[in-house]
Amino acid sequence: DGKRGFCFGVNRDWLPPTVEQLLPENADAVGTNEPRRQSFYTTMDWRSLFNIMLNAGLLMRAADGAIGVDLQRTIAMLTLTIIHDVMKVRELLPTVCPEHAPYYDYKAGEAIIDHDIALGYVLEHDPAALPCFDRLNAEQRRVVKFTQAELGFNHGWVVQAGGAP
């Protein structure tokens, strides 16, 4: 079940906990007695989450109404999740090459210290430096690159919006 896997993870056999394992009398034994996870599992508007995933292209509806996973789009989303903050590691920050200068406000030979701009630079000019990105198909590279290098999508803003005043 996707809901149980989403909230509680999977075991060594890649199976989510059973409904029986979620019962209060069994929860301690299998590690599902985490109040926040239990609360999320029971109160989440799963229809809305389903629609978000459908609208994002992670899920697809076939002509016969069957639901499937768009593997390429899902891999692209997971790739974006993996790489979105990689340039916060200062040792990985790129230096603007003369042939790419100026890049935003950065001159040739200057390290790009803004991690979002640095990632955009790498995606544009050295995609092989991030093999998980480089191995995406052309359409999914375009989508990931758009969110980082053109749109300037910021994952932190999404998370922080949930706690806005």
Backbone as ProteinMPNN parsed JSONL, in Angstrom:
{"seq_chain_A": "DGKRGFCFGVNRDWLPPTVEQLLPENADAVGTNEPRRQSFYTTMDWRSLFNIMLNAGLLMRAADGAIGVDLQRTIAMLTLTIIHDVMKVRELLPTVCPEHAPYYDYKAGEAIIDHDIALGYVLEHDPAALPCFDRLNAEQRRVVKFTQAELGFNHGWVVQAGGAP", "coords_chain_A": {"N_chain_A": [[0.84, -1.183, 0.0], [0.637, 2.125, -0.913], [0.185, 4.374, 0.75], [0.829, 3.485, 3.35], [3.516, 2.783, 2.946], [4.553, 5.275, 2.231], [4.272, 6.72, 4.603], [5.447, 5.125, 6.643], [7.593, 3.778, 5.636], [9.493, 0.97, 4.335], [10.145, -2.569, 4.79], [12.947, -4.898, 4.979], [12.342, -6.48, 2.839], [11.18, -4.798, 1.09], [8.547, -4.176, 1.623], [5.684, -2.443, 2.824], [4.471, -1.774, 6.206], [1.899, -3.963, 7.391], [-1.694, -3.552, 7.643], [-2.487, -4.645, 10.05], [-0.119, -4.47, 11.524], [-0.082, -1.816, 12.098], [-1.891, -1.4, 14.063], [-2.533, -0.28, 17.393], [-1.794, -2.148, 19.436], [0.184, -3.64, 18.216], [2.018, -1.892, 17.19], [4.361, -0.966, 18.575], [6.083, -3.161, 18.46], [6.794, -3.387, 15.779], [7.744, -0.929, 15.127], [6.078, 1.167, 14.284], [4.892, 2.984, 15.873], [4.979, 5.823, 15.947], [3.943, 8.909, 16.757], [3.594, 11.251, 15.085], [3.828, 10.249, 12.478], [1.738, 8.407, 12.494], [-0.397, 10.183, 12.853], [-0.206, 11.719, 10.503], [-0.7, 9.712, 8.63], [-3.358, 9.056, 9.201], [-4.737, 11.473, 8.931], [-4.08, 12.753, 6.578], [-4.963, 14.272, 3.483], [-5.434, 12.263, 1.194], [-6.47, 12.129, -1.401], [-5.984, 14.674, -2.438], [-3.162, 14.667, -2.455], [-2.765, 12.609, -4.287], [-3.859, 13.852, -6.57], [-2.038, 15.962, -6.881], [0.285, 14.535, -7.533], [-0.57, 13.37, -9.896], [-1.072, 15.659, -11.479], [1.509, 16.647, -11.561], [2.672, 14.923, -13.247], [3.86, 12.634, -12.346], [2.313, 10.457, -11.88], [0.173, 8.684, -14.13], [-2.84, 8.568, -16.016], [-4.311, 6.028, -17.752], [-6.054, 5.397, -20.878], [-8.044, 3.573, -20.263], [-8.566, 4.184, -17.673], [-6.849, 3.156, -15.795], [-4.21, 3.595, -13.425], [-0.85, 4.569, -13.588], [2.719, 4.706, -13.05], [4.839, 7.27, -14.131], [7.826, 6.494, -14.962], [10.174, 7.78, -15.936], [9.693, 10.508, -15.397], [9.426, 10.376, -12.629], [11.972, 9.486, -11.885], [13.382, 11.735, -12.696], [12.369, 13.626, -10.873], [13.274, 12.534, -8.467], [16.003, 12.744, -8.953], [16.292, 15.537, -9.041], [15.651, 16.063, -6.381], [17.835, 14.88, -5.147], [20.049, 16.378, -6.12], [19.523, 19.075, -5.63], [20.606, 20.677, -3.556], [23.297, 20.224, -3.633], [25.408, 21.915, -4.207], [25.842, 23.319, -1.93], [27.963, 22.347, -0.676], [30.931, 23.628, -0.294], [33.359, 22.932, -1.491], [32.625, 21.926, -3.912], [31.781, 23.983, -5.482], [31.532, 25.597, -8.604], [33.838, 27.279, -10.84], [33.643, 30.085, -12.901], [34.112, 29.617, -16.277], [36.163, 31.175, -18.809], [34.891, 31.196, -21.353], [32.238, 31.19, -20.677], [31.682, 33.454, -19.384], [30.294, 36.708, -18.88], [28.614, 35.083, -16.15], [25.587, 35.345, -14.893], [26.167, 37.535, -12.334], [28.783, 36.874, -12.115], [32.237, 36.77, -12.842], [34.746, 35.66, -15.229], [36.787, 33.068, -13.961], [35.917, 33.399, -11.391], [34.557, 32.01, -8.425], [31.357, 30.586, -8.114], [29.338, 31.426, -5.673], [26.707, 31.356, -4.78], [24.587, 28.787, -4.125], [22.386, 27.875, -5.641], [22.618, 29.195, -8.119], [25.1, 28.208, -8.794], [24.52, 25.48, -9.15], [22.809, 25.659, -11.364], [24.655, 26.593, -13.24], [26.406, 24.367, -13.477], [24.595, 22.442, -14.438], [24.025, 23.555, -16.919], [26.572, 23.86, -18.174], [28.359, 21.786, -17.49], [27.179, 19.107, -17.357], [27.92, 16.417, -17.108], [29.285, 16.277, -14.757], [27.484, 15.677, -12.851], [26.409, 12.756, -12.721], [23.883, 11.453, -12.291], [22.066, 13.325, -13.192], [23.016, 13.746, -15.8], [22.46, 11.331, -17.016], [19.757, 11.288, -17.376], [16.939, 11.29, -19.643], [16.668, 13.452, -22.54], [14.373, 15.144, -22.403], [13.669, 15.06, -19.665], [16.014, 16.063, -18.524], [15.797, 18.642, -19.482], [13.524, 19.522, -18.069], [14.389, 19.36, -15.346], [16.588, 21.082, -15.453], [15.262, 23.434, -16.138], [13.841, 23.994, -13.756], [15.918, 24.593, -12.023], [17.934, 26.18, -13.324], [16.608, 28.068, -14.869], [14.023, 28.759, -13.884], [14.611, 29.05, -11.234], [13.758, 27.611, -9.041], [13.147, 26.985, -5.658], [13.591, 24.696, -3.233], [13.477, 25.035, -0.481], [11.757, 27.22, -0.152], [9.295, 26.064, -0.736], [8.98, 24.229, 1.363], [9.08, 25.993, 3.542], [6.825, 27.47, 3.08], [4.784, 26.067, 4.165], [4.921, 26.772, 6.79], [4.322, 29.395, 6.914], [3.548, 32.7, 8.195]], "CA_chain_A": [[0.0, 0.0, 0.0], [1.434, 3.337, -1.043], [0.018, 5.258, 1.91], [1.622, 2.949, 4.465], [4.925, 2.909, 2.582], [4.9, 6.693, 2.27], [4.33, 7.19, 5.996], [6.214, 4.291, 7.568], [8.719, 3.139, 4.975], [9.369, -0.438, 3.969], [11.063, -3.454, 5.489], [14.064, -5.4, 4.155], [11.777, -7.097, 1.638], [10.559, -3.699, 0.359], [7.105, -4.199, 1.876], [5.261, -1.544, 3.905], [3.814, -2.505, 7.285], [0.524, -4.362, 7.126], [-2.693, -2.839, 8.437], [-2.438, -5.221, 11.391], [1.067, -3.954, 12.214], [-0.338, -0.431, 12.494], [-2.774, -1.379, 15.228], [-1.795, 0.138, 18.601], [-1.215, -3.264, 20.193], [1.318, -4.205, 17.478], [2.852, -0.821, 16.653], [5.677, -0.9, 19.218], [6.912, -4.292, 18.031], [7.28, -3.213, 14.399], [8.285, 0.411, 14.967], [5.155, 2.099, 13.629], [4.226, 3.75, 16.922], [5.494, 7.193, 15.918], [2.693, 9.679, 16.726], [3.457, 12.154, 13.936], [3.57, 9.427, 11.287], [0.374, 7.894, 12.645], [-1.301, 11.301, 12.623], [-0.179, 12.025, 9.077], [-1.344, 8.599, 7.937], [-4.809, 9.063, 9.406], [-5.377, 12.759, 8.644], [-3.678, 13.273, 5.265], [-5.946, 14.291, 2.395], [-4.751, 11.438, 0.195], [-6.983, 12.473, -2.732], [-5.242, 15.859, -2.879], [-1.806, 14.24, -2.786], [-2.886, 11.864, -5.539], [-4.044, 14.828, -7.659], [-0.764, 16.67, -7.06], [1.192, 13.63, -8.251], [-1.119, 13.236, -11.245], [-0.824, 16.925, -12.176], [2.959, 16.803, -11.737], [3.127, 13.966, -14.247], [4.501, 11.476, -11.736], [1.342, 9.399, -12.152], [-0.54, 8.868, -15.403], [-4.091, 7.833, -16.133], [-4.446, 5.435, -19.08], [-7.366, 5.562, -21.498], [-9.01, 2.707, -19.583], [-8.704, 4.653, -16.296], [-5.81, 2.594, -14.934], [-3.186, 4.543, -12.985], [0.508, 4.05, -13.656], [3.798, 5.622, -12.672], [5.735, 7.694, -15.197], [9.141, 6.226, -14.372], [11.159, 8.802, -16.312], [9.387, 11.731, -14.656], [9.725, 10.097, -11.228], [13.438, 9.484, -11.764], [13.81, 13.137, -12.779], [12.032, 14.278, -9.601], [14.221, 12.027, -7.463], [17.299, 13.349, -9.281], [16.23, 16.923, -8.572], [15.7, 16.01, -4.921], [19.208, 14.535, -4.772], [21.07, 17.376, -6.484], [19.112, 20.472, -5.478], [21.451, 21.431, -2.624], [24.657, 19.674, -3.646], [26.402, 22.99, -4.273], [26.088, 23.883, -0.602], [29.291, 21.851, -0.32], [31.78, 24.68, -0.886], [34.417, 22.343, -2.322], [32.059, 21.576, -5.219], [31.369, 25.181, -6.215], [32.269, 25.773, -9.859], [34.444, 28.554, -11.205], [33.17, 30.462, -14.232], [35.097, 29.514, -17.354], [36.171, 32.39, -19.638], [33.923, 31.132, -22.457], [30.877, 31.316, -20.155], [31.604, 34.717, -18.653], [29.881, 36.648, -17.482], [27.502, 34.2, -15.826], [24.891, 36.213, -13.958], [27.086, 38.608, -11.948], [30.086, 36.264, -11.863], [33.217, 36.968, -13.901], [35.632, 34.522, -15.525], [37.713, 32.742, -12.887], [35.302, 33.632, -10.085], [33.735, 30.915, -7.913], [29.943, 30.924, -7.957], [29.087, 31.071, -4.272], [25.285, 31.092, -4.575], [24.483, 27.373, -4.466], [21.385, 27.665, -6.69], [23.223, 29.639, -9.379], [26.176, 27.25, -9.076], [23.92, 24.27, -9.719], [22.375, 26.008, -12.717], [25.855, 26.66, -14.083], [26.863, 23.001, -13.744], [23.609, 21.795, -15.306], [24.153, 24.125, -18.259], [27.893, 23.813, -18.796], [29.123, 20.582, -17.17], [26.211, 18.143, -16.825], [28.556, 15.13, -16.798], [29.767, 16.333, -13.375], [26.4, 15.106, -12.04], [25.977, 11.621, -13.555], [22.447, 11.141, -12.183], [21.403, 14.279, -14.089], [23.493, 13.532, -17.164], [21.872, 10.097, -17.557], [18.331, 11.466, -17.664], [16.681, 11.535, -21.061], [16.755, 14.876, -22.889], [13.197, 15.868, -21.908], [13.735, 15.186, -18.209], [17.108, 17.019, -18.242], [15.241, 19.967, -19.747], [12.621, 19.86, -16.969], [15.194, 19.609, -14.146], [17.369, 22.299, -15.711], [14.335, 24.562, -16.076], [13.521, 24.324, -12.366], [17.097, 25.1, -11.331], [18.718, 27.193, -14.028], [15.787, 29.097, -15.5], [12.947, 29.166, -12.991], [15.173, 29.376, -9.932], [12.928, 26.939, -8.039], [13.832, 26.84, -4.384], [12.903, 23.703, -2.412], [13.261, 25.6, 0.854], [10.568, 28.061, -0.17], [8.133, 25.181, -0.693], [8.887, 23.713, 2.713], [8.807, 27.087, 4.443], [5.478, 27.978, 2.841], [3.902, 25.37, 5.089], [4.992, 27.407, 8.093], [4.204, 30.856, 6.738], [2.702, 33.336, 9.234]], "C_chain_A": [[0.882, 1.241, 0.0], [1.359, 4.252, 0.151], [0.878, 4.782, 3.078], [3.125, 3.068, 4.178], [5.401, 4.344, 2.669], [5.111, 7.17, 3.696], [5.314, 6.428, 6.872], [7.422, 3.609, 6.933], [8.435, 1.677, 4.673], [10.376, -1.262, 4.759], [12.161, -3.946, 4.54], [13.595, -6.056, 2.861], [11.021, -6.081, 0.78], [9.04, -3.693, 0.489], [6.773, -3.21, 2.988], [4.64, -2.367, 5.029], [2.38, -2.856, 6.888], [-0.414, -3.515, 7.97], [-2.669, -3.347, 9.877], [-1.251, -4.687, 12.184], [0.883, -2.514, 12.666], [-1.255, -0.324, 13.699], [-1.964, -1.053, 16.482], [-1.133, -1.007, 19.352], [-0.009, -3.889, 19.502], [2.364, -3.159, 17.096], [4.247, -0.758, 17.272], [6.613, -1.975, 18.688], [7.494, -4.092, 16.636], [7.751, -1.786, 14.117], [7.376, 1.388, 14.244], [4.409, 2.962, 14.639], [4.829, 5.148, 17.044], [4.271, 8.099, 15.747], [2.532, 10.587, 15.507], [3.174, 11.385, 12.649], [2.148, 8.878, 11.321], [-0.638, 8.993, 12.339], [-1.362, 11.651, 11.131], [-0.937, 10.961, 8.292], [-2.863, 8.686, 8.041], [-5.484, 10.368, 9.01], [-5.049, 13.329, 7.263], [-4.843, 13.231, 4.276], [-5.303, 13.568, 1.212], [-5.23, 11.743, -1.221], [-6.229, 13.684, -3.276], [-3.815, 15.496, -3.267], [-1.785, 13.467, -4.103], [-3.007, 12.834, -6.715], [-2.779, 15.634, -7.924], [0.187, 15.805, -7.887], [0.726, 13.401, -9.692], [-0.823, 14.49, -12.063], [0.654, 17.173, -12.426], [3.509, 15.84, -12.78], [3.86, 12.774, -13.671], [3.622, 10.242, -11.89], [0.638, 9.73, -13.458], [-1.823, 8.048, -15.347], [-4.201, 7.345, -17.574], [-5.867, 5.648, -19.603], [-8.433, 4.729, -20.801], [-9.206, 3.087, -18.115], [-7.655, 4.126, -15.336], [-4.761, 3.666, -14.621], [-1.828, 3.857, -13.052], [1.499, 5.121, -13.251], [4.591, 5.975, -13.923], [7.152, 7.583, -14.629], [10.156, 7.308, -14.701], [10.941, 10.092, -15.532], [9.722, 11.553, -13.17], [11.228, 10.086, -10.98], [13.966, 10.914, -11.822], [13.53, 13.87, -11.474], [12.976, 13.82, -8.493], [15.614, 12.608, -7.696], [17.346, 14.785, -8.786], [16.326, 16.977, -7.051], [17.129, 15.753, -4.438], [20.161, 15.704, -4.986], [20.74, 18.805, -6.07], [19.983, 21.289, -4.525], [22.904, 20.98, -2.619], [25.722, 20.779, -3.642], [26.54, 23.758, -2.962], [27.414, 23.375, -0.05], [30.292, 22.758, -1.037], [32.862, 24.121, -1.811], [33.917, 21.982, -3.723], [31.682, 22.788, -6.063], [32.209, 25.355, -7.488], [32.85, 27.177, -9.983], [34.026, 28.859, -12.637], [34.323, 30.386, -15.229], [35.032, 30.771, -18.215], [35.111, 32.374, -20.741], [32.465, 31.25, -21.994], [30.653, 32.652, -19.456], [30.973, 35.803, -19.515], [28.728, 35.663, -17.33], [26.785, 34.843, -14.647], [25.852, 37.339, -13.601], [28.501, 38.104, -11.724], [30.983, 36.403, -13.093], [34.027, 35.695, -14.13], [36.608, 34.326, -14.37], [37.145, 32.907, -11.491], [34.448, 32.429, -9.685], [32.302, 31.418, -7.738], [29.53, 30.473, -6.562], [27.604, 30.875, -3.94], [25.012, 29.67, -5.04], [23.449, 27.097, -5.561], [21.935, 28.063, -8.054], [24.338, 28.678, -9.771], [25.614, 25.972, -9.688], [23.434, 24.534, -11.14], [23.54, 26.043, -13.687], [26.333, 25.258, -14.461], [25.887, 22.285, -14.675], [23.729, 22.284, -16.74], [25.476, 23.779, -18.925], [28.727, 22.564, -18.495], [28.214, 19.492, -16.607], [26.828, 16.794, -16.459], [29.125, 15.109, -15.38], [28.735, 15.771, -12.405], [25.797, 13.947, -12.831], [24.489, 11.3, -13.465], [21.63, 12.091, -13.051], [21.757, 13.973, -15.537], [22.846, 12.316, -17.822], [20.37, 10.186, -17.779], [18.142, 11.61, -19.166], [16.593, 13.046, -21.293], [15.583, 15.683, -22.325], [13.273, 16.072, -20.397], [14.901, 16.076, -17.784], [16.593, 18.438, -18.433], [14.358, 20.415, -18.583], [13.417, 20.196, -15.704], [15.984, 20.906, -14.309], [16.48, 23.537, -15.63], [14.063, 24.964, -14.63], [14.702, 24.971, -11.653], [17.761, 26.285, -12.023], [17.872, 28.319, -14.603], [14.713, 29.64, -14.57], [13.49, 29.621, -11.649], [14.327, 28.787, -8.803], [13.744, 26.697, -6.783], [13.037, 25.883, -3.495], [12.582, 24.253, -1.029], [12.03, 26.477, 0.915], [9.305, 27.218, -0.066], [7.913, 24.688, 0.724], [8.477, 24.825, 3.674], [7.408, 27.654, 4.255], [4.476, 27.307, 3.769], [3.888, 26.007, 6.467], [4.884, 28.911, 8.012], [3.279, 31.458, 7.797], [1.289, 33.589, 8.722]], "O_chain_A": [[1.775, 1.374, 0.836], [2.364, 4.852, 0.534], [1.569, 5.576, 3.715], [3.906, 3.413, 5.065], [6.513, 4.611, 3.124], [6.032, 7.941, 3.965], [5.947, 7.016, 7.749], [8.188, 2.935, 7.622], [7.297, 1.214, 4.745], [11.333, -0.729, 5.321], [12.278, -3.452, 3.419], [14.36, -6.173, 1.903], [10.307, -6.458, -0.148], [8.332, -3.26, -0.42], [7.491, -3.137, 3.985], [4.315, -3.537, 4.828], [1.736, -2.122, 6.138], [0.019, -2.839, 8.903], [-2.813, -2.565, 10.816], [-1.363, -4.473, 13.392], [1.62, -2.04, 13.531], [-1.374, 0.748, 14.292], [-0.827, -1.506, 16.617], [-0.02, -0.851, 19.856], [0.755, -4.607, 20.147], [3.481, -3.513, 16.718], [5.221, -0.519, 16.558], [7.803, -1.726, 18.491], [8.584, -4.586, 16.349], [8.117, -1.469, 12.985], [7.861, 2.348, 13.646], [3.411, 3.597, 14.3], [5.151, 5.591, 18.146], [3.626, 8.063, 14.699], [1.436, 10.679, 14.953], [2.371, 11.823, 11.825], [1.443, 8.882, 10.312], [-1.624, 8.756, 11.641], [-2.442, 11.851, 10.575], [-1.721, 11.278, 7.397], [-3.57, 8.417, 7.069], [-6.692, 10.379, 8.774], [-5.682, 14.292, 6.829], [-5.609, 12.267, 4.244], [-4.702, 14.196, 0.339], [-4.446, 11.622, -2.162], [-5.874, 13.712, -4.455], [-3.31, 15.961, -4.288], [-0.892, 13.655, -4.929], [-2.341, 12.663, -7.735], [-2.482, 15.956, -9.074], [0.818, 16.289, -8.828], [1.547, 13.254, -10.597], [-0.376, 14.398, -13.207], [1.017, 17.838, -13.397], [4.677, 15.929, -13.156], [4.426, 11.978, -14.419], [4.12, 9.124, -12.014], [0.519, 10.893, -13.842], [-1.884, 6.988, -14.723], [-4.186, 8.146, -18.508], [-6.765, 6.033, -18.853], [-9.596, 5.127, -20.751], [-9.924, 2.401, -17.388], [-7.567, 4.582, -14.196], [-4.468, 4.527, -15.45], [-1.675, 2.712, -12.627], [1.152, 6.295, -13.126], [4.973, 5.091, -14.689], [7.614, 8.467, -13.908], [10.925, 7.714, -13.83], [11.9, 10.701, -15.058], [10.239, 12.47, -12.532], [11.7, 10.62, -9.976], [14.887, 11.269, -11.087], [14.362, 14.652, -11.013], [13.422, 14.627, -7.677], [16.323, 12.927, -6.742], [18.331, 15.203, -8.178], [17.008, 17.841, -6.499], [17.574, 16.333, -3.447], [20.992, 15.991, -4.125], [21.608, 19.674, -6.154], [20.079, 22.505, -4.69], [23.658, 21.316, -1.706], [26.82, 20.579, -3.121], [27.278, 24.742, -2.894], [27.928, 23.912, 0.931], [30.47, 22.657, -2.251], [33.236, 24.759, -2.795], [34.725, 21.758, -4.624], [31.307, 22.644, -7.226], [33.436, 25.271, -7.449], [32.412, 28.12, -9.324], [34.056, 27.975, -13.492], [35.368, 31.01, -15.044], [33.966, 31.373, -18.345], [34.502, 33.403, -21.036], [31.562, 31.393, -22.818], [29.549, 32.938, -18.992], [31.113, 35.8, -20.738], [27.962, 35.438, -18.268], [27.313, 34.881, -13.536], [26.315, 38.041, -14.5], [29.337, 38.835, -11.193], [30.552, 36.186, -14.225], [33.991, 34.769, -13.319], [37.184, 35.287, -13.862], [37.814, 32.59, -10.508], [33.704, 31.891, -10.505], [32.074, 32.535, -7.273], [29.389, 29.277, -6.305], [27.283, 30.281, -2.911], [25.184, 29.364, -6.221], [23.628, 26.161, -6.34], [21.738, 27.348, -9.036], [24.503, 28.368, -10.95], [26.18, 25.442, -10.644], [23.635, 23.702, -12.025], [23.427, 25.579, -14.822], [26.631, 24.993, -15.625], [26.311, 21.594, -15.602], [23.552, 21.505, -17.677], [25.506, 23.441, -20.108], [29.713, 22.312, -19.188], [28.448, 19.004, -15.501], [26.309, 16.099, -15.586], [29.419, 14.036, -14.852], [29.066, 15.427, -11.27], [24.798, 14.121, -13.528], [23.887, 10.912, -14.467], [20.598, 11.692, -13.591], [20.881, 13.945, -16.402], [22.7, 12.274, -19.043], [19.769, 9.254, -18.315], [19.065, 12.002, -19.88], [16.459, 13.819, -20.344], [15.781, 16.789, -21.823], [12.966, 17.159, -19.908], [14.794, 16.779, -16.779], [16.909, 19.332, -17.647], [14.437, 21.567, -18.157], [13.148, 21.21, -15.06], [16.034, 21.727, -13.393], [16.899, 24.571, -15.112], [14.055, 26.154, -14.312], [14.509, 25.808, -10.771], [18.107, 27.275, -11.379], [18.378, 29.423, -14.805], [14.519, 30.853, -14.483], [12.899, 30.481, -10.996], [14.197, 29.39, -7.738], [14.892, 26.256, -6.848], [11.937, 26.216, -3.053], [11.523, 23.962, -0.474], [11.325, 26.483, 1.924], [8.351, 27.604, 0.61], [6.793, 24.722, 1.232], [7.617, 24.617, 4.529], [6.859, 28.258, 5.176], [3.451, 27.891, 4.12], [2.946, 25.807, 7.233], [5.302, 29.624, 8.925], [2.337, 30.805, 8.245], [0.451, 34.112, 9.457]]}, "name": "protein", "num_of_chains": 1, "seq": "DGKRGFCFGVNRDWLPPTVEQLLPENADAVGTNEPRRQSFYTTMDWRSLFNIMLNAGLLMRAADGAIGVDLQRTIAMLTLTIIHDVMKVRELLPTVCPEHAPYYDYKAGEAIIDHDIALGYVLEHDPAALPCFDRLNAEQRRVVKFTQAELGFNHGWVVQAGGAP"}
